[in-house]
PDB file of C-alpha atoms in Angstrom:
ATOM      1  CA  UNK Z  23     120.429  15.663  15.316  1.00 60.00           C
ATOM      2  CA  UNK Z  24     122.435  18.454  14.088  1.00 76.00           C
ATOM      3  CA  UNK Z  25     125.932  18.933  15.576  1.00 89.00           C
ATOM      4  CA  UNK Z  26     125.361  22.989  16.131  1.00 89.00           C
ATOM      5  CA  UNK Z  27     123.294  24.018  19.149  1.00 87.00           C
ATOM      6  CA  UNK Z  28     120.175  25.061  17.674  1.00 87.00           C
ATOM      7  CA  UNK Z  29     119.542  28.329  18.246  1.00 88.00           C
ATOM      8  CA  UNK Z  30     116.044  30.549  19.365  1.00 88.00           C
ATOM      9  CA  UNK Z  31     115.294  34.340  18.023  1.00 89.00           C
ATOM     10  CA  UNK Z  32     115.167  35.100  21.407  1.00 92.00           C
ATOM     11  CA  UNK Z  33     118.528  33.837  22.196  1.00 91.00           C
ATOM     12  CA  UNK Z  34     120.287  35.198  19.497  1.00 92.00           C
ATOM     13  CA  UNK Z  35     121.900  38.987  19.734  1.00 92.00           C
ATOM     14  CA  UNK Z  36     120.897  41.479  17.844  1.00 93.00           C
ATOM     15  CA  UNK Z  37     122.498  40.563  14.791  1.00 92.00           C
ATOM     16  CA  UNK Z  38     121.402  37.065  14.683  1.00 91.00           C
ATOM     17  CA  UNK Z  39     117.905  38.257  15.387  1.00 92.00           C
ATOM     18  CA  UNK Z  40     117.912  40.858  12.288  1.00 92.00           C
ATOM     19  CA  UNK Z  41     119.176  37.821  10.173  1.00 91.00           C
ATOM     20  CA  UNK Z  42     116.638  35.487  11.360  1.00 91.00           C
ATOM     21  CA  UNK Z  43     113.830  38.255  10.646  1.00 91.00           C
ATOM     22  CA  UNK Z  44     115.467  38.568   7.143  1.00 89.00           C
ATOM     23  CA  UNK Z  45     115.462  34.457   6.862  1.00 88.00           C
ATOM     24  CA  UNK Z  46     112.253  34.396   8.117  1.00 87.00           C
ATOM     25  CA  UNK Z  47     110.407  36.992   5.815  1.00 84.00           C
ATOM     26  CA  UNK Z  48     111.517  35.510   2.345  1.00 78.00           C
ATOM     27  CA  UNK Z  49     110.924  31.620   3.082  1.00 76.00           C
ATOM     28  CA  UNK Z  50     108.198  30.018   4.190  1.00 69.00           C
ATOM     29  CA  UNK Z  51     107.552  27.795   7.520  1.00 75.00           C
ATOM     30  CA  UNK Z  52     111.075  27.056   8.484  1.00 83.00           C
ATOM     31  CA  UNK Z  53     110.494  27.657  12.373  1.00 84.00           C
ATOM     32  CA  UNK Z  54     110.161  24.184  14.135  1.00 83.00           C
ATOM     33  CA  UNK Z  55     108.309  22.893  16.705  1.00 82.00           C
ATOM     34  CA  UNK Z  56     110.877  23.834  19.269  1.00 83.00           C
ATOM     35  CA  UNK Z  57     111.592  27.563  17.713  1.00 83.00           C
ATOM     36  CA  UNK Z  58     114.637  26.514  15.975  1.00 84.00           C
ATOM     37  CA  UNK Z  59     115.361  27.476  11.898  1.00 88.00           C
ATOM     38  CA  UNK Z  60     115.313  24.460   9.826  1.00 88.00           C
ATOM     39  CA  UNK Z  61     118.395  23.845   6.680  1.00 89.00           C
ATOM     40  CA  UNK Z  62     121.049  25.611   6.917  1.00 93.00           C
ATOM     41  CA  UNK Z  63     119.555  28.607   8.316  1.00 91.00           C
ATOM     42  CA  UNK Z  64     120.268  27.773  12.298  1.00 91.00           C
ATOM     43  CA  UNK Z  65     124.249  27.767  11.388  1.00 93.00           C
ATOM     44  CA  UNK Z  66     123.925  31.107   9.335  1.00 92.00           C
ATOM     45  CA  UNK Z  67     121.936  32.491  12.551  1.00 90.00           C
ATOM     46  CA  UNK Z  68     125.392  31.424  14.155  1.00 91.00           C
ATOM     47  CA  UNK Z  69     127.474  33.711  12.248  1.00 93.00           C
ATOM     48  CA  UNK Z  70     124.917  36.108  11.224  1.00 93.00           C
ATOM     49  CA  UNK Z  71     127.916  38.156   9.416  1.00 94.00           C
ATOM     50  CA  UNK Z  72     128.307  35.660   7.174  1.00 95.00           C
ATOM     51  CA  UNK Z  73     124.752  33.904   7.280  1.00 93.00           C
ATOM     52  CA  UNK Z  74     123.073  36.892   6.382  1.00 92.00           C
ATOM     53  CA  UNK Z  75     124.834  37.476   3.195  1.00 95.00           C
ATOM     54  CA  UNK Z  76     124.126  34.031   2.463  1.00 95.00           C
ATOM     55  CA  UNK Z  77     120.310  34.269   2.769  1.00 90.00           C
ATOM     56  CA  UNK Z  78     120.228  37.644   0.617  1.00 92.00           C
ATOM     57  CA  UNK Z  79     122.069  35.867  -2.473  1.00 95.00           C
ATOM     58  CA  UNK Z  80     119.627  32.470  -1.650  1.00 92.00           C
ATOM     59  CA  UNK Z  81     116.548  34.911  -2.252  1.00 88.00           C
ATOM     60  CA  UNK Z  82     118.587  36.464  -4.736  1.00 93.00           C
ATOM     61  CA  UNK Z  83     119.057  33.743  -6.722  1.00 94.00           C
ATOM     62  CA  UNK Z  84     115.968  31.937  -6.449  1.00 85.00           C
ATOM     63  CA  UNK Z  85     113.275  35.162  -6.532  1.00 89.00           C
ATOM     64  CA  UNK Z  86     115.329  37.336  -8.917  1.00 94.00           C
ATOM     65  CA  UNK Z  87     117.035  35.073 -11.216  1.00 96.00           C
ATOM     66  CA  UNK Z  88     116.704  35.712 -15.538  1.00 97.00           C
ATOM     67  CA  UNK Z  89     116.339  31.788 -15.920  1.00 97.00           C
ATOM     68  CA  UNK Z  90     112.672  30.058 -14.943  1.00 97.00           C
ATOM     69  CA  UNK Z  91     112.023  28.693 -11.830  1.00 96.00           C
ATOM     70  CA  UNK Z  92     111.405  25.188 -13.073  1.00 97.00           C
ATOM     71  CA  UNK Z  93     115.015  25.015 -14.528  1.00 98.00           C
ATOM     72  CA  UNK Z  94     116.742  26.438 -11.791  1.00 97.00           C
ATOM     73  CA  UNK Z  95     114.858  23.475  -9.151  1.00 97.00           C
ATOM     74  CA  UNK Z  96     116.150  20.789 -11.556  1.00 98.00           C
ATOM     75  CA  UNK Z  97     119.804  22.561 -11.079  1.00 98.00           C
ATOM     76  CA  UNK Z  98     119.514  22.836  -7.335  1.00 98.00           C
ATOM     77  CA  UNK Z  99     118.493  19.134  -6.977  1.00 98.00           C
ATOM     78  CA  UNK Z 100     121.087  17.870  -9.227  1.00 98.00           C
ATOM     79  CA  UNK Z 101     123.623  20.137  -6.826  1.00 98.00           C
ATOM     80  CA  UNK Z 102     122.362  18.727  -3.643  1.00 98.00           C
ATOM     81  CA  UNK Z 103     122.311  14.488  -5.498  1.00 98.00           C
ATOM     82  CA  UNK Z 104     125.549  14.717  -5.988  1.00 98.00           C
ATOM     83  CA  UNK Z 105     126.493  15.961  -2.379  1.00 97.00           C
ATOM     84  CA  UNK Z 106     123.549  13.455  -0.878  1.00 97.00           C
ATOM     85  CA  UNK Z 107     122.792  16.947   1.115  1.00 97.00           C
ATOM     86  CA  UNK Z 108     119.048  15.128   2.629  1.00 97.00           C
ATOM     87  CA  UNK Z 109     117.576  18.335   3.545  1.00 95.00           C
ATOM     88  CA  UNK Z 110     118.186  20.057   0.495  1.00 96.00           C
ATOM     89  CA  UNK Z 111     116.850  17.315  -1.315  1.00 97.00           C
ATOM     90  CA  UNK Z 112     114.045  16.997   0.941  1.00 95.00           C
ATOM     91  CA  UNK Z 113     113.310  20.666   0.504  1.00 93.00           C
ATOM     92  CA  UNK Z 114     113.926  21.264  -3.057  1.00 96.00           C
ATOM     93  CA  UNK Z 115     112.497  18.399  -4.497  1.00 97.00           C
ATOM     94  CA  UNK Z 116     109.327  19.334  -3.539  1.00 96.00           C
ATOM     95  CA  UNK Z 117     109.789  22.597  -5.060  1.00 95.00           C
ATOM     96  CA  UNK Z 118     110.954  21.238  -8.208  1.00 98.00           C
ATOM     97  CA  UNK Z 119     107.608  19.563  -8.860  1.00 98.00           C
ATOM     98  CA  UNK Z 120     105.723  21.938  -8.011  1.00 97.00           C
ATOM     99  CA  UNK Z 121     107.667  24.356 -10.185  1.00 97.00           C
ATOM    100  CA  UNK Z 122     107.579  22.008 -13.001  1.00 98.00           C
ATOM    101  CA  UNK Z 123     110.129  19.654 -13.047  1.00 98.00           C
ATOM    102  CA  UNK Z 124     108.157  16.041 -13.333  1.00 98.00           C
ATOM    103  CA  UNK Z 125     108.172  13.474 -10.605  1.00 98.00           C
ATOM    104  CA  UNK Z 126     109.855  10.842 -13.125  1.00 98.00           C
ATOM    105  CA  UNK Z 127     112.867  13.583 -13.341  1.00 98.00           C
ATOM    106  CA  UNK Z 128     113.115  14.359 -10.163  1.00 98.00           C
ATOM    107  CA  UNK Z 129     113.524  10.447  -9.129  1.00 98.00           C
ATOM    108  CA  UNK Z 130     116.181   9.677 -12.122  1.00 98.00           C
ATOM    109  CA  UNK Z 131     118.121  12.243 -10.390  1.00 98.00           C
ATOM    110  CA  UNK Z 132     118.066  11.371  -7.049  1.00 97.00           C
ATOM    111  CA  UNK Z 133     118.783   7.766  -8.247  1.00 96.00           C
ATOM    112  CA  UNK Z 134     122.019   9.244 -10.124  1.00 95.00           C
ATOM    113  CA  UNK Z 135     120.428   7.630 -13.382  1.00 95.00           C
ATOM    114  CA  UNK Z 136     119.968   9.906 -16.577  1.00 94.00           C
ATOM    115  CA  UNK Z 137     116.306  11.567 -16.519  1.00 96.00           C
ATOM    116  CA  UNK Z 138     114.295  12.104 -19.364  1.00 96.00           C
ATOM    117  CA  UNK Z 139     114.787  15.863 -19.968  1.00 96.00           C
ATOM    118  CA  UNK Z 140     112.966  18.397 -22.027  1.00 96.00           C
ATOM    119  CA  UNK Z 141     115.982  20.180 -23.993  1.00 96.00           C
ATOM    120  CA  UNK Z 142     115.958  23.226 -21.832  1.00 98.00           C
ATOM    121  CA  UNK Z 143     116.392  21.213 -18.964  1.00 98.00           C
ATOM    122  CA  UNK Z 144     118.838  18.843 -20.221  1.00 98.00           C
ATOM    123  CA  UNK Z 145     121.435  21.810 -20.731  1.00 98.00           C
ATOM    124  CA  UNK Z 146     121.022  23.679 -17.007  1.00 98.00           C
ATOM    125  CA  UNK Z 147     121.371  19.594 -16.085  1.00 98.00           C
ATOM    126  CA  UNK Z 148     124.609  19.389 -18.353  1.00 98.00           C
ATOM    127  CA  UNK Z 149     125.933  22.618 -16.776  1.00 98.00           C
ATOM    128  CA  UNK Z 150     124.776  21.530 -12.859  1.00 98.00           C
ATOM    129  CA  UNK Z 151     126.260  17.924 -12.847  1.00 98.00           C
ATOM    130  CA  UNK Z 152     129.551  18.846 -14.878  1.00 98.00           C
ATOM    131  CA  UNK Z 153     129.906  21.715 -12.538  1.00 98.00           C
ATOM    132  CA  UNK Z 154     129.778  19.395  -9.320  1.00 98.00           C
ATOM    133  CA  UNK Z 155     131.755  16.306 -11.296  1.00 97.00           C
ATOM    134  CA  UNK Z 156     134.777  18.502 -12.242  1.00 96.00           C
ATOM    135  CA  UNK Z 157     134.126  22.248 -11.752  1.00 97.00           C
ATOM    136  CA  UNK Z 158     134.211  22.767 -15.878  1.00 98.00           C
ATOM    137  CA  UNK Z 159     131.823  23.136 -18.220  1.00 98.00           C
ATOM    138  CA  UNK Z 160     132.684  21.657 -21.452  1.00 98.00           C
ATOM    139  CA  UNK Z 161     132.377  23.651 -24.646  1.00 98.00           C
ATOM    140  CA  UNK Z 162     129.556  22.459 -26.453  1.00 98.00           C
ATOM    141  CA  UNK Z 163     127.573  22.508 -22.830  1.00 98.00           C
ATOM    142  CA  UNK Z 164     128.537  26.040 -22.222  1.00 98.00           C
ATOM    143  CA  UNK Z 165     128.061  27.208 -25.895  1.00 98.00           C
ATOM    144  CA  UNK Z 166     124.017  25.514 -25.634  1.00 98.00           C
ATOM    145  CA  UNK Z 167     123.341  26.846 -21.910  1.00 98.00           C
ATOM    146  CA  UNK Z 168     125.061  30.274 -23.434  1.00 98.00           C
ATOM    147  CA  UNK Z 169     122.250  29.832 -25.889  1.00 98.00           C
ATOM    148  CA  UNK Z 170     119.522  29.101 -23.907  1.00 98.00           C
ATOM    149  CA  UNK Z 171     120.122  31.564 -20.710  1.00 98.00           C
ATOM    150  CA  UNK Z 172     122.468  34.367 -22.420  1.00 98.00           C
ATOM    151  CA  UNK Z 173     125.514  35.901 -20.156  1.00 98.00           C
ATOM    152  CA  UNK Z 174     123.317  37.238 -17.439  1.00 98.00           C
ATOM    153  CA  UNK Z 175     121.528  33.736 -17.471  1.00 98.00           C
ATOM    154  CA  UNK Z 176     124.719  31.771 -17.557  1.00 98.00           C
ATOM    155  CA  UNK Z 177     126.619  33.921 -14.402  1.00 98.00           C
ATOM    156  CA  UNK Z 178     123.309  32.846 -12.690  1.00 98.00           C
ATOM    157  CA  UNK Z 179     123.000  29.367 -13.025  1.00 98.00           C
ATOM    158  CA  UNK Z 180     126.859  28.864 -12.336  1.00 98.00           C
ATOM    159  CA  UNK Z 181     126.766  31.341  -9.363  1.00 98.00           C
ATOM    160  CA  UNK Z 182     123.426  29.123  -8.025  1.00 98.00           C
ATOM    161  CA  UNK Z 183     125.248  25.927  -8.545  1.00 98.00           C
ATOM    162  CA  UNK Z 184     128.251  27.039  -6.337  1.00 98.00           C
ATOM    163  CA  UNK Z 185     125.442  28.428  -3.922  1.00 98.00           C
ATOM    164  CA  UNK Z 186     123.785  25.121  -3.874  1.00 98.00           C
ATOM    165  CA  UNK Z 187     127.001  22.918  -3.421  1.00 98.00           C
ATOM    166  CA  UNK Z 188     127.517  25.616  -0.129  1.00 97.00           C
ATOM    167  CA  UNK Z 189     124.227  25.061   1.273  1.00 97.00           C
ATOM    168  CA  UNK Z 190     124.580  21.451   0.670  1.00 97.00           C
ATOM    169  CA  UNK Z 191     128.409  21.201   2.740  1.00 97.00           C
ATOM    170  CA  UNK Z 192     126.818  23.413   5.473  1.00 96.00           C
ATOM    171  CA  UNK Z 193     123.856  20.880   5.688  1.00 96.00           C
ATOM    172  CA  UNK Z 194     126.373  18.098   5.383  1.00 96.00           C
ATOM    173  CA  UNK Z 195     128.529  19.143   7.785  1.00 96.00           C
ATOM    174  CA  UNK Z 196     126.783  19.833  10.632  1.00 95.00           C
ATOM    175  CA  UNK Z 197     124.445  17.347   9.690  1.00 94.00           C
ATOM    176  CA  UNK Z 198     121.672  18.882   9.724  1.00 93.00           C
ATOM    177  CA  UNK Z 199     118.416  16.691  10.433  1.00 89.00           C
ATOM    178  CA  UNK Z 200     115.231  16.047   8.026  1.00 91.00           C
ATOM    179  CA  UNK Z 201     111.601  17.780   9.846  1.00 89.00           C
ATOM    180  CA  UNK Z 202     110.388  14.644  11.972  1.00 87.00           C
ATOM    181  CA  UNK Z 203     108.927  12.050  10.336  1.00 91.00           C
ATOM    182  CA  UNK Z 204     110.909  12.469   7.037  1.00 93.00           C
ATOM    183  CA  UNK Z 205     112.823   9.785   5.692  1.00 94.00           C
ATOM    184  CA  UNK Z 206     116.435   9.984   4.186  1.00 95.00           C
ATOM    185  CA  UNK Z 207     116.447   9.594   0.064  1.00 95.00           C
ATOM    186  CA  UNK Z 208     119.997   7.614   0.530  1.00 94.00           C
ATOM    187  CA  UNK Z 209     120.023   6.194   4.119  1.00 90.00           C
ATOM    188  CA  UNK Z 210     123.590   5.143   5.186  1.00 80.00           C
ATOM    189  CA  UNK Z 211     125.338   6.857   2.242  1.00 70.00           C
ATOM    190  CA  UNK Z 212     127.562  10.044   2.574  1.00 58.00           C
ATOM    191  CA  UNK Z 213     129.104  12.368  -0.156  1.00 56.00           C
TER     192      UNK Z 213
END
């Protein structure tokens, strides 16, 4: 149960419903059963000011990013590990294997043990998890993402990472539930 009222399109004024149609329109199925947005999307309806800049740079980052789709999934589900955010887990995940990102990753991460990464992802991995350890990047780390992604490349994957950590303390916070039927990934544990 999610500690925000969940909110309808038709309930919303006409700011909420323009971000809704905007949240709506770039992400698939996230309309439940009872006409609610799923994630973190029923808060940003809440304070559609605010929400709706936070669903542009989402899209932003994930649809018009320089770095491959496959490496930015294993990023955003090594952000929302360390925060034990279940829905974004639950959500990207998913995602990340079908983007790429093998099952056998995907569960050394959740697990918090070190995956068996191909290079490219073991550097936007480095980057991610020292980034939600510390909030540095070490130098070699940066110098081999630098490498890999270039400056535009590099803004983006930090810039996603702080997105990410966001999404997962508005999901956190409000505690937002799983679709029915889903099961937690770390039952009884917090952040």
């Amino acid at each position: 149960m999610t500690r925000l009222p969940l909110q309808t399109r038709d309930a919303l004024d006409d700011d909420g419903r323009e971000v809704w149609d905007s949240i709506t329109a770039t992400r698939g199925s996230i309309v439940t059963d009872q006409g609610a947005l799923m994630g973190p999307f029923n808060a940003w309806v809440s304070a559609p000011g605010i929400g709706g800049r936070l669903a542009e740079l989402g899209a932003a980052l994930r649809f018009e990013s320089s770095i491959e789709r496959r490496l930015l999934e294993g990023a955003i589900i090594t952000v929302g590990a360390r925060w034990r955010a279940e829905f974004e887990w639950w959500a990207h995940s998913r995602m990340a294997v079908a983007h790429g990102v093998s099952q056998e990753v995907v569960d050394a991460i959740g697990r918090g043990t070190a995956p068996p990464l191909r290079d490219d992802e073991r550097v936007v991995h480095a980057v991610a998890r020292q980034l939600v350890e510390d909030g540095h990047v070490d130098g070699a780390t940066y110098d081999a993402a630098r490498a890999l992604l270039g400056d535009r490349g590099l803004v983006e994957l930090v810039t996603l990472c702080g997105y990410y950590t966001l999404v997962s303390f508005t999901l956190n916070a409000f505690e937002v539930a799983l679709p029915p039927g889903e099961a937690p990934t770390w039952p009884g544990e917090s952040a």
